[in-house]
mmCIF file of C-alpha atoms (C1' of nucleotides) in Angstrom:
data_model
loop_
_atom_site.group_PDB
_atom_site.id
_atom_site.type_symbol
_atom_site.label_atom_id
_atom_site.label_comp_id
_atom_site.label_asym_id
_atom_site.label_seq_id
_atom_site.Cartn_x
_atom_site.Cartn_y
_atom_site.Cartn_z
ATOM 1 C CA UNK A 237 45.518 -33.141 65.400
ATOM 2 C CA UNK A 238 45.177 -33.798 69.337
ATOM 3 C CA UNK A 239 41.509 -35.038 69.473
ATOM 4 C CA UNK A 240 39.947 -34.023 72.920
ATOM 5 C CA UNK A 241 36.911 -35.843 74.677
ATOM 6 C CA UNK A 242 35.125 -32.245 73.562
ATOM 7 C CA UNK A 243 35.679 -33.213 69.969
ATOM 8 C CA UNK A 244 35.088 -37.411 70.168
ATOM 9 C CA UNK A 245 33.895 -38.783 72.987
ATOM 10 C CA UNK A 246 33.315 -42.904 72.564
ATOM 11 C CA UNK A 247 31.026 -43.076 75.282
ATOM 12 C CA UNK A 248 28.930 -40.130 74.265
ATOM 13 C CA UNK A 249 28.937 -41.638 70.275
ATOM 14 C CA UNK A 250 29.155 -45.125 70.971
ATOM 15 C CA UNK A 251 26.282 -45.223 73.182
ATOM 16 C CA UNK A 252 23.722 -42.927 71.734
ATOM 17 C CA UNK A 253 22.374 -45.502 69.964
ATOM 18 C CA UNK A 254 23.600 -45.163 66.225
ATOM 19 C CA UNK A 255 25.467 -48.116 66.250
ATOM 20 C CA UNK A 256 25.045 -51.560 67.950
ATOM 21 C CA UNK A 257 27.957 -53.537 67.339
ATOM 22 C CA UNK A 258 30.263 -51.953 70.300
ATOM 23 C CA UNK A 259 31.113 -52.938 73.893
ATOM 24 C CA UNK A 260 33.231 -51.765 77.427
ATOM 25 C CA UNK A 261 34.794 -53.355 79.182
ATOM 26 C CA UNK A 262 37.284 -51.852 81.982
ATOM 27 C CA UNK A 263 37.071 -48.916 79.634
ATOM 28 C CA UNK A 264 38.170 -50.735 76.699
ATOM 29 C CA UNK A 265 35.799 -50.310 74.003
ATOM 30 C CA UNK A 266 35.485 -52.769 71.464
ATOM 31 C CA UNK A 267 34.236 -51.385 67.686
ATOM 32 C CA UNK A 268 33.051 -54.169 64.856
ATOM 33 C CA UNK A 269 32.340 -52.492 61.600
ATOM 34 C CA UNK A 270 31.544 -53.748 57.964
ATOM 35 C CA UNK A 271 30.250 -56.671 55.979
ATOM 36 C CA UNK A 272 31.517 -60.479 55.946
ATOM 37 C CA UNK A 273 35.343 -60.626 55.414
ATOM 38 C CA UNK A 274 35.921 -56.984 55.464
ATOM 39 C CA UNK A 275 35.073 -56.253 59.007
ATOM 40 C CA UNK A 276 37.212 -54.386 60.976
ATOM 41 C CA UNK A 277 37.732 -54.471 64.605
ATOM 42 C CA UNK A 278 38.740 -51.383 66.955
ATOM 43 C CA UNK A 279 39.920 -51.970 70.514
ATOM 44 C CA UNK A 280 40.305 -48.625 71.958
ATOM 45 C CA UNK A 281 40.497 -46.293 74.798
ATOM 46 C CA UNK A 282 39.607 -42.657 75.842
ATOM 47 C CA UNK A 283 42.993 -41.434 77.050
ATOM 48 C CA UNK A 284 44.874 -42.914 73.671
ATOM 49 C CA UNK A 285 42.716 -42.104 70.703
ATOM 50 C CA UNK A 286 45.891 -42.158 68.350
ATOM 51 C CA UNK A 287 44.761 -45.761 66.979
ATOM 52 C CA UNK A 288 41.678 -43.816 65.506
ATOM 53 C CA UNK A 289 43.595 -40.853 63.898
ATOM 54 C CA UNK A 290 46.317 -43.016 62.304
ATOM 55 C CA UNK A 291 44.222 -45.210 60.699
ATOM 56 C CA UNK A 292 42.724 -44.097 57.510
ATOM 57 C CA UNK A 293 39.222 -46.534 58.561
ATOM 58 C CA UNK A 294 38.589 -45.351 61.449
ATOM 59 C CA UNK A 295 39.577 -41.674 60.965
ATOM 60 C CA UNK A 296 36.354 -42.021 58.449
ATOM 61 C CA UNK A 297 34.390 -44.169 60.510
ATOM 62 C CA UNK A 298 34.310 -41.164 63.298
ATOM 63 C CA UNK A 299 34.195 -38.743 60.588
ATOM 64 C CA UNK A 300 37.120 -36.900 61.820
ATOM 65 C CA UNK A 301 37.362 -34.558 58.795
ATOM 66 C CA UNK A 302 33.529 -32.880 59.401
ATOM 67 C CA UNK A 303 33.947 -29.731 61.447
ATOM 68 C CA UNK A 304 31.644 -30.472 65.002
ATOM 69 C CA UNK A 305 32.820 -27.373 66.750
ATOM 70 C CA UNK A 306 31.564 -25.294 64.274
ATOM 71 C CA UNK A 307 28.261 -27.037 64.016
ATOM 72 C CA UNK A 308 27.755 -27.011 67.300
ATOM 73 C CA UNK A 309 28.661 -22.951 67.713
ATOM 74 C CA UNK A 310 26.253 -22.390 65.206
ATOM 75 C CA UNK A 311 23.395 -24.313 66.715
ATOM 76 C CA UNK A 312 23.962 -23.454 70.657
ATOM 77 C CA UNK A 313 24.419 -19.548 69.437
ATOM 78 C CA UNK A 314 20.787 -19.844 67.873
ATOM 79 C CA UNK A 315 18.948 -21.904 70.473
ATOM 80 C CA UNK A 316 19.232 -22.102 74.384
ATOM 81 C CA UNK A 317 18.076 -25.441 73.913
ATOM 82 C CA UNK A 318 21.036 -26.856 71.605
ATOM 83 C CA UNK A 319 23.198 -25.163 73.297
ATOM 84 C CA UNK A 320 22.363 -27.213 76.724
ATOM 85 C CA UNK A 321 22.124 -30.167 74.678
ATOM 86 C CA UNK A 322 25.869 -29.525 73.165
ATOM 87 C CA UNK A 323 27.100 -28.843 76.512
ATOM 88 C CA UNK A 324 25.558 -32.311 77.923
ATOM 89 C CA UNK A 325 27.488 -34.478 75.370
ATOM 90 C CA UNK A 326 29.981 -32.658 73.176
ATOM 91 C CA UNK A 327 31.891 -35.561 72.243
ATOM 92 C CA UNK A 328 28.907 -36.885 70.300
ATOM 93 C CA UNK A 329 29.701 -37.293 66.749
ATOM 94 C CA UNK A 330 27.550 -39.042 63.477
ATOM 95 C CA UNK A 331 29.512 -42.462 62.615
ATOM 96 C CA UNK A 332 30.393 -43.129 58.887
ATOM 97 C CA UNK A 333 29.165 -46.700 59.026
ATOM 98 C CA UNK A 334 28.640 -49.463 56.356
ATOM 99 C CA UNK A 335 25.250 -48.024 54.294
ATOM 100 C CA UNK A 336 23.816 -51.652 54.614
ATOM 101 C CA UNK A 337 24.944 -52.915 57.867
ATOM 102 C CA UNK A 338 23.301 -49.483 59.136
ATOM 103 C CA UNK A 339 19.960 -50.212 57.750
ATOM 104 C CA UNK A 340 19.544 -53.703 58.197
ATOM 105 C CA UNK A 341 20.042 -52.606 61.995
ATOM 106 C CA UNK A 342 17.492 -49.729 61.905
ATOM 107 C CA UNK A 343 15.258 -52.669 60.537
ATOM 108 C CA UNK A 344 15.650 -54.887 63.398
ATOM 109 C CA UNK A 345 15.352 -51.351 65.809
ATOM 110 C CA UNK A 346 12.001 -51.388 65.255
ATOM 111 C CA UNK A 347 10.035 -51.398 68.741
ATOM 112 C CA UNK A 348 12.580 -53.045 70.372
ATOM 113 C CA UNK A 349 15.631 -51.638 73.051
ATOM 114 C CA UNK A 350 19.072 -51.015 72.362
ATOM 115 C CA UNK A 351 20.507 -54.012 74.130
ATOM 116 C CA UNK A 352 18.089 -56.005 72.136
ATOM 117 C CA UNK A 353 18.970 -54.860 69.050
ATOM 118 C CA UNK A 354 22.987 -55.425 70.085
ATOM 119 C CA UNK A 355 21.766 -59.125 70.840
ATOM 120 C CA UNK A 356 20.207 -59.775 67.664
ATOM 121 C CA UNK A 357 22.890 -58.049 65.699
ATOM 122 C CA UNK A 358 25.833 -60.151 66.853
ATOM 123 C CA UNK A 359 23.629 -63.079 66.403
ATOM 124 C CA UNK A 360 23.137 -62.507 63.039
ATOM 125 C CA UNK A 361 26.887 -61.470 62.682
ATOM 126 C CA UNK A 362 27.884 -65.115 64.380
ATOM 127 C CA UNK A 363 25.034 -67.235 62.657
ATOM 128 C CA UNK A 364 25.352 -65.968 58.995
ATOM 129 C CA UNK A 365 28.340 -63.332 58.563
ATOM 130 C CA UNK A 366 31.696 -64.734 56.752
ATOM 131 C CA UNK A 367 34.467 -64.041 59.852
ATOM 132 C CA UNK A 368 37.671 -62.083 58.696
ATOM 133 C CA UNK A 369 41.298 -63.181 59.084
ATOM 134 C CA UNK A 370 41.437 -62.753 62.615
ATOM 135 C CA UNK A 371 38.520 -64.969 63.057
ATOM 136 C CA UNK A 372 35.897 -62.065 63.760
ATOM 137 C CA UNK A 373 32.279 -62.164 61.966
ATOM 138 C CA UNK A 374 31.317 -59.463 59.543
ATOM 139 C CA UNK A 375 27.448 -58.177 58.825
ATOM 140 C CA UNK A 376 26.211 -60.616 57.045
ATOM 141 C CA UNK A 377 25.507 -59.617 53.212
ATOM 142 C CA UNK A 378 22.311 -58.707 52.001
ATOM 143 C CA UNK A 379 22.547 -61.766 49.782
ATOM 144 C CA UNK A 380 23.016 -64.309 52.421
ATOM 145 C CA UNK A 381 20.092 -63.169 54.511
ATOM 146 C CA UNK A 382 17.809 -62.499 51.523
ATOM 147 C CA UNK A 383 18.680 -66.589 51.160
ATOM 148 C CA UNK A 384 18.174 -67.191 54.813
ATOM 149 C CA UNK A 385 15.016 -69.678 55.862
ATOM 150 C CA UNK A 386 12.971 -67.267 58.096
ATOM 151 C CA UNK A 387 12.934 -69.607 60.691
ATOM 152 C CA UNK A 388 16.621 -69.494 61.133
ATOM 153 C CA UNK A 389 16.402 -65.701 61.394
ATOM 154 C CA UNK A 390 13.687 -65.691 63.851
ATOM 155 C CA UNK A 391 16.040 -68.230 65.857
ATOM 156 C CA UNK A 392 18.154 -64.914 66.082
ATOM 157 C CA UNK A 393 15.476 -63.072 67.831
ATOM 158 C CA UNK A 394 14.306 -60.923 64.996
ATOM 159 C CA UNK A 395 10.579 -61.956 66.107
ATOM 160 C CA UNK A 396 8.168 -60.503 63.371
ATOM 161 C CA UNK A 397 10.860 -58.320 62.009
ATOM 162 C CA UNK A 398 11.973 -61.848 60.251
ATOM 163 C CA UNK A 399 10.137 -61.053 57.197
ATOM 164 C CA UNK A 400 11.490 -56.894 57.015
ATOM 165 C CA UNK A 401 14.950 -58.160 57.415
ATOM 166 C CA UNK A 402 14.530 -60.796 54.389
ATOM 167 C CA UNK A 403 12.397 -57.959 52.517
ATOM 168 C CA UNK A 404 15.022 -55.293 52.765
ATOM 169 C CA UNK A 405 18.219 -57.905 51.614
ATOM 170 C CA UNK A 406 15.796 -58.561 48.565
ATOM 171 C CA UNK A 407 15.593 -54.758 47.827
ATOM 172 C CA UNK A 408 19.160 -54.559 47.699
ATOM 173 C CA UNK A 409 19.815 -57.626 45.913
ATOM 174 C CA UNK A 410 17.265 -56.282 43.431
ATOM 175 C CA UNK A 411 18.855 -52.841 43.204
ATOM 176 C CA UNK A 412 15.421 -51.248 44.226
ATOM 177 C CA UNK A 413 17.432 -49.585 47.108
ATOM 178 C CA UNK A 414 20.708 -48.719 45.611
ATOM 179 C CA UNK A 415 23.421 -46.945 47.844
ATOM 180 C CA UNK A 416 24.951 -44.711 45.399
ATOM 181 C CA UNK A 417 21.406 -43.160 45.268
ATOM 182 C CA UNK A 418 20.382 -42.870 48.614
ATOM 183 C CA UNK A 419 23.149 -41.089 48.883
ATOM 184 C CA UNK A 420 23.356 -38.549 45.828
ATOM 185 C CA UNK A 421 19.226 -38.581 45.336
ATOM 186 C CA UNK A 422 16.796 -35.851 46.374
ATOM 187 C CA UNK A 423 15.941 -36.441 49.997
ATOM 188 C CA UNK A 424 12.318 -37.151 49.020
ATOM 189 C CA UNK A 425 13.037 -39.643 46.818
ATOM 190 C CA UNK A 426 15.631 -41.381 49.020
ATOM 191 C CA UNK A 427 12.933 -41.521 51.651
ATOM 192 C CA UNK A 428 10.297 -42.938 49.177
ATOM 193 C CA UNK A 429 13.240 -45.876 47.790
ATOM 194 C CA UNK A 430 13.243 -47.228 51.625
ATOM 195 C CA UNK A 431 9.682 -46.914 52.580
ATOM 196 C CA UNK A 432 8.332 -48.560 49.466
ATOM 197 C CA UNK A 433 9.948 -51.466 51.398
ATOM 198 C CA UNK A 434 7.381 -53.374 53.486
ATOM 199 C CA UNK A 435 9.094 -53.217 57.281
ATOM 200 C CA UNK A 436 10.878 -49.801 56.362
ATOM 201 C CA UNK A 437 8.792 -46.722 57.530
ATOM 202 C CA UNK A 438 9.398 -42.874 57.523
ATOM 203 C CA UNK A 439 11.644 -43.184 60.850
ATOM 204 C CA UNK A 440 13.839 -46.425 60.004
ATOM 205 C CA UNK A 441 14.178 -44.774 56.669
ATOM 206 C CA UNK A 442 15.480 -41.388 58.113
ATOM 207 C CA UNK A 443 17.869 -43.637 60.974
ATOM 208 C CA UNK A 444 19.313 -45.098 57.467
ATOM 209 C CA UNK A 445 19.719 -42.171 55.926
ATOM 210 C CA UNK A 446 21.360 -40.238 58.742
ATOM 211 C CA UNK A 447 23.190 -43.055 60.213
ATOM 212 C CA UNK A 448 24.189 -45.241 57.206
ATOM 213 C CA UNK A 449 24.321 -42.444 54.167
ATOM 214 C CA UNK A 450 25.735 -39.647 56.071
ATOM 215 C CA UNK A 451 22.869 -37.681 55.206
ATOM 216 C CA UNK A 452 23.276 -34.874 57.328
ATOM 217 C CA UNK A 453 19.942 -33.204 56.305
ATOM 218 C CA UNK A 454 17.645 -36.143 57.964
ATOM 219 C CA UNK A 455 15.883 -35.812 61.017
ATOM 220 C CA UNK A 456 14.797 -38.868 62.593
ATOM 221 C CA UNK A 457 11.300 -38.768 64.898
ATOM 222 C CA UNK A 458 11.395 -41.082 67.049
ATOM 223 C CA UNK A 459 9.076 -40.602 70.634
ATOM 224 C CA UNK A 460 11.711 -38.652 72.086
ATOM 225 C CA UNK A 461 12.273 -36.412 69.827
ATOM 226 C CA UNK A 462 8.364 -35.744 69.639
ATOM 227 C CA UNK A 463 8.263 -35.305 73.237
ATOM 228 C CA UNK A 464 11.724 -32.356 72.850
ATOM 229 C CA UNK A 465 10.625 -30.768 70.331
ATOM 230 C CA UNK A 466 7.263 -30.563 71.432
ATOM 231 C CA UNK A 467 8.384 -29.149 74.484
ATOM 232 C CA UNK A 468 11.064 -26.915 73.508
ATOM 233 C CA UNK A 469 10.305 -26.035 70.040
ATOM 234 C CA UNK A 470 7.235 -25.157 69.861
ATOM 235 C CA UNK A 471 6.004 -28.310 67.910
ATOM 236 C CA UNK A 472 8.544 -26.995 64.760
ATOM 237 C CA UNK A 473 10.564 -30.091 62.772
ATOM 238 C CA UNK A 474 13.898 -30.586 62.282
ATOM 239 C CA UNK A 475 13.807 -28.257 59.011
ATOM 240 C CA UNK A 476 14.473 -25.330 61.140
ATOM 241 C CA UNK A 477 17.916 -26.922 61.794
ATOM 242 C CA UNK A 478 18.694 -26.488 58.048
ATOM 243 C CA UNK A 479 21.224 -28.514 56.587
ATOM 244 C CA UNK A 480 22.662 -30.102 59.546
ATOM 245 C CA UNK A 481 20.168 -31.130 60.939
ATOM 246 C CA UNK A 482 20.728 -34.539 61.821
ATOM 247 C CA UNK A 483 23.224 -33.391 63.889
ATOM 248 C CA UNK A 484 21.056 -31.357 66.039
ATOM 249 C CA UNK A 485 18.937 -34.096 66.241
ATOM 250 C CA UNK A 486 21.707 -36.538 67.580
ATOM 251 C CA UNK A 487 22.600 -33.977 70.554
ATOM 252 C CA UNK A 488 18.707 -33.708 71.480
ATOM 253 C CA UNK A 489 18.228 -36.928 71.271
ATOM 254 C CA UNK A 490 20.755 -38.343 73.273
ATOM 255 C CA UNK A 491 19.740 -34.999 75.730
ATOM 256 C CA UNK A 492 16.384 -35.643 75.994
ATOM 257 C CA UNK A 493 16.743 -39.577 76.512
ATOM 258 C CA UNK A 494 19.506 -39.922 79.204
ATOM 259 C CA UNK A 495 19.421 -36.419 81.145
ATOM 260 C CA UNK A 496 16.294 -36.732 83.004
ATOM 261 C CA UNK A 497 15.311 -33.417 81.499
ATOM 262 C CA UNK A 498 12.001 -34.896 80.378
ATOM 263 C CA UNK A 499 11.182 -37.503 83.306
ATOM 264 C CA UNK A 500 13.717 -40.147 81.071
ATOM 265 C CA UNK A 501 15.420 -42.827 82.626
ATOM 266 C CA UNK A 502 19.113 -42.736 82.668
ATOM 267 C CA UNK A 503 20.950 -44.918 79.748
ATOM 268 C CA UNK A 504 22.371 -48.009 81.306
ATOM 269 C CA UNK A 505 25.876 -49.433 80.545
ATOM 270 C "C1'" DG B 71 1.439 -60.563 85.657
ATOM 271 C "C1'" DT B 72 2.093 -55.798 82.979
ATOM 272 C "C1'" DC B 73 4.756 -52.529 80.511
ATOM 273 C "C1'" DC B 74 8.119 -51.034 77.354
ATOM 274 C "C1'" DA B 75 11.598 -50.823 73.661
ATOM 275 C "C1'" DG B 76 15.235 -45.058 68.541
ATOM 276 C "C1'" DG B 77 7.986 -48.525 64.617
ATOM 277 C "C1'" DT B 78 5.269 -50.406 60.912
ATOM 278 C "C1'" DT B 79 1.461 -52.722 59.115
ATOM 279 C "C1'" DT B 80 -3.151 -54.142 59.367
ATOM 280 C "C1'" DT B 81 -7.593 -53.679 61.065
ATOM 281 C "C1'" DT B 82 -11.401 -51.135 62.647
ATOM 282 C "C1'" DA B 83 -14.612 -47.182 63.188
ATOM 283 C "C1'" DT C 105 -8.753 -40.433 56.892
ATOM 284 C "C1'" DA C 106 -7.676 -41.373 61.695
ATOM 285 C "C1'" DA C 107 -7.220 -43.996 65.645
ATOM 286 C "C1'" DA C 108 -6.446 -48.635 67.693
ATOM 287 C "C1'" DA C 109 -4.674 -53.197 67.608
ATOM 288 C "C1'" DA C 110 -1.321 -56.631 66.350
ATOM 289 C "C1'" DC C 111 3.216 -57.921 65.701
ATOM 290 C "C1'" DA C 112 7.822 -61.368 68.851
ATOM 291 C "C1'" DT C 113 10.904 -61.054 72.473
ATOM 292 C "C1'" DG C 114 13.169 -60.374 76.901
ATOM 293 C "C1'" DG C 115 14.231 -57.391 80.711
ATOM 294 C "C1'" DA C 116 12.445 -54.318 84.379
#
DNA sequence: GTCCAGGTTTTTA
DNA sequence: TAAAAACATGGA
C-alpha cells in the first residue's frame, strides 16, 4: 500500500486533539503510546510513512486497515457540509490508542486546552509511569495512580481534576469499568459504566469511547460541535451519521475549530 | 486584571 | 427540573 497525505495525514490526526502525547519538531513528529514498560515510541515523517506500514503497532495505532475513503464518499455525497469538512482535512484518521491511557486523558481534558492537557500528561508519564528499555516513560497504570497521594498529582497540574483522575484508576482497579465491555457492551450501557464515575460525564465518556474503544458509533459534544451542528444541521445529533459517526464528528470538529468557518481561532503549533 | 480551555459537580432559584 | 456558580491552572 502507498499511503498518501489524502489517506493519513500526521498533522491533520496528530493535532486534532485525540491524542496528547505527540510533538514536531523540524517536521519530525514524535508519537508515545501505551502503558509503563510497554510504551512505544514513533519518530516519523510525512514524506516516509513506511516506518508506520511495516510495523504491525503502528499500522493499528493509525488504523490502517479501516476503509476512510469510503467513509468519507459516503458522508460528503450526503451532506455539503461533510463534504467541505472532508476536503479541509482528509488525512484525518481515528487513532487505535491504549483504552486506559485514552481515558485517563479525556479525564484530565476537562475544561482545560490542549497544550495543557499535553503538559500534564507527560508529567504524569515522567512522575509516575515505569520508562521502557530505551529509557522512555509509559502512561502510568491505573494502579499506580489509584495509589498516588493527591497532592503529588495535583503537583502535576491536574488542579481539581486530582480527585477524577484517582476516582477513575479506582474504577478500573475495581473492574467497575472493564475494557472488554466498553468495548463489546450496548452503547448505553458503556456510557452509563463511565459516567457512574464521579469526574466522568456524558462528553469525557463519549471522547473514551470514540478515542480509546474505537467505538465508531460515539459522537462526542463538545461546544464546537454544538455551535456546527447547530448551524449546519439544523440542531440534529450525531445519530443521523449512523454508524460512523464518530468519524463525521472528527472531520467537523477539527473543521469547525481551526477553519475560521465559525469565527474560531486558528489551531496553534 | 479578565477570559478561556474538546466539562462536571454542586449549589441555588 | 433548570440555570448558575465553583472547581485549579496557565497562557493570551
Amino acid at each position: 500500500m502507498i499511503l498518501t497525505e489524502n489517506m493519513l495525514s500526521l498533522e491533520q490526526t496528530l493535532l486534532s486533539g485525540q491524542c496528547f502525547r505527540v510533538g514536531c519538531r523540524d517536521g519530525l513528529w514524535t508519537v508515545r503510546s501505551g502503558a509503563d514498560e510497554n510504551v512505544r515510541e514513533l519518530n516519523i515523517s510525512q514524506n516516509d510513512l513506511r516506518p508506520i506500514e511495516e510495523d504491525p503497532y503502528w499500522s493499528n495505532f493509525f488504523d490502517l486497515q479501516t476503509d476512510y475513503e469510503a467513509m468519507k464518499k459516503y458522508f460528503s455525497e450526503n451532506w455539503e457540509v461533510m463534504r467541505k469538512a472532508c476536503l479541509y482535512a482528509p488525512g484525518i484518521r481515528i487513532l487505535r490508542q491504549n483504552s486506559w491511557e485514552a481515558l485517563a486523558c479525556f479525564v484530565v481534558s476537562q475544561n482545560n486546552n490542549i497544550k495543557r492537557i499535553m503538559g500534564i500528561v507527560e508529567r504524569l508519564c515522567l512522575r509516575f509511569g515505569k520508562k521502557n528499555s530505551d529509557g522512555v516513560s509509559g502512561f502510568p497504570s491505573a494502579q499506580t495512580l489509584a495509589d498516588a497521594p493527591l497532592d503529588k498529582l495535583r503537583d502535576c497540574g491536574l488542579g481539581f481534576r486530582d480527585a477524577y483522575i484517582r476516582n477513575t484508576a479506582t474504577a478500573v482497579l475495581d473492574g467497575n469499568i472493564d475494557f472488554d465491555c466498553l468495548k463489546s457492551e450496548d452503547i448505553e450501557k458503556a456510557r452509563k459504566m463511565l459516567t457512574a464515575v464521579k469526574g466522568i460525564g456524558p462528553k469525557v465518556a463519549d471522547c473514551a469511547l470514540l478515542f480509546g474503544c474505537h467505538r465508531l458509533d460515539c459522537f462526542p459534544m463538545d461546544v464546537w460541535m454544538k455551535r456546527v451542528m447547530a448551524c449546519y444541521f439544523d440542531g440534529c445529533d450525531g445519530t443521523i451519521f449512523g454508524k460512523n459517526a464518530g468519524v463525521a464528528q472528527q472531520y467537523l470538529f477539527h473543521w469547525g475549530r481551526t477553519s475560521g468557518i465559525l469565527g474560531g481561532e486558528k489551531e496553534e503549533k
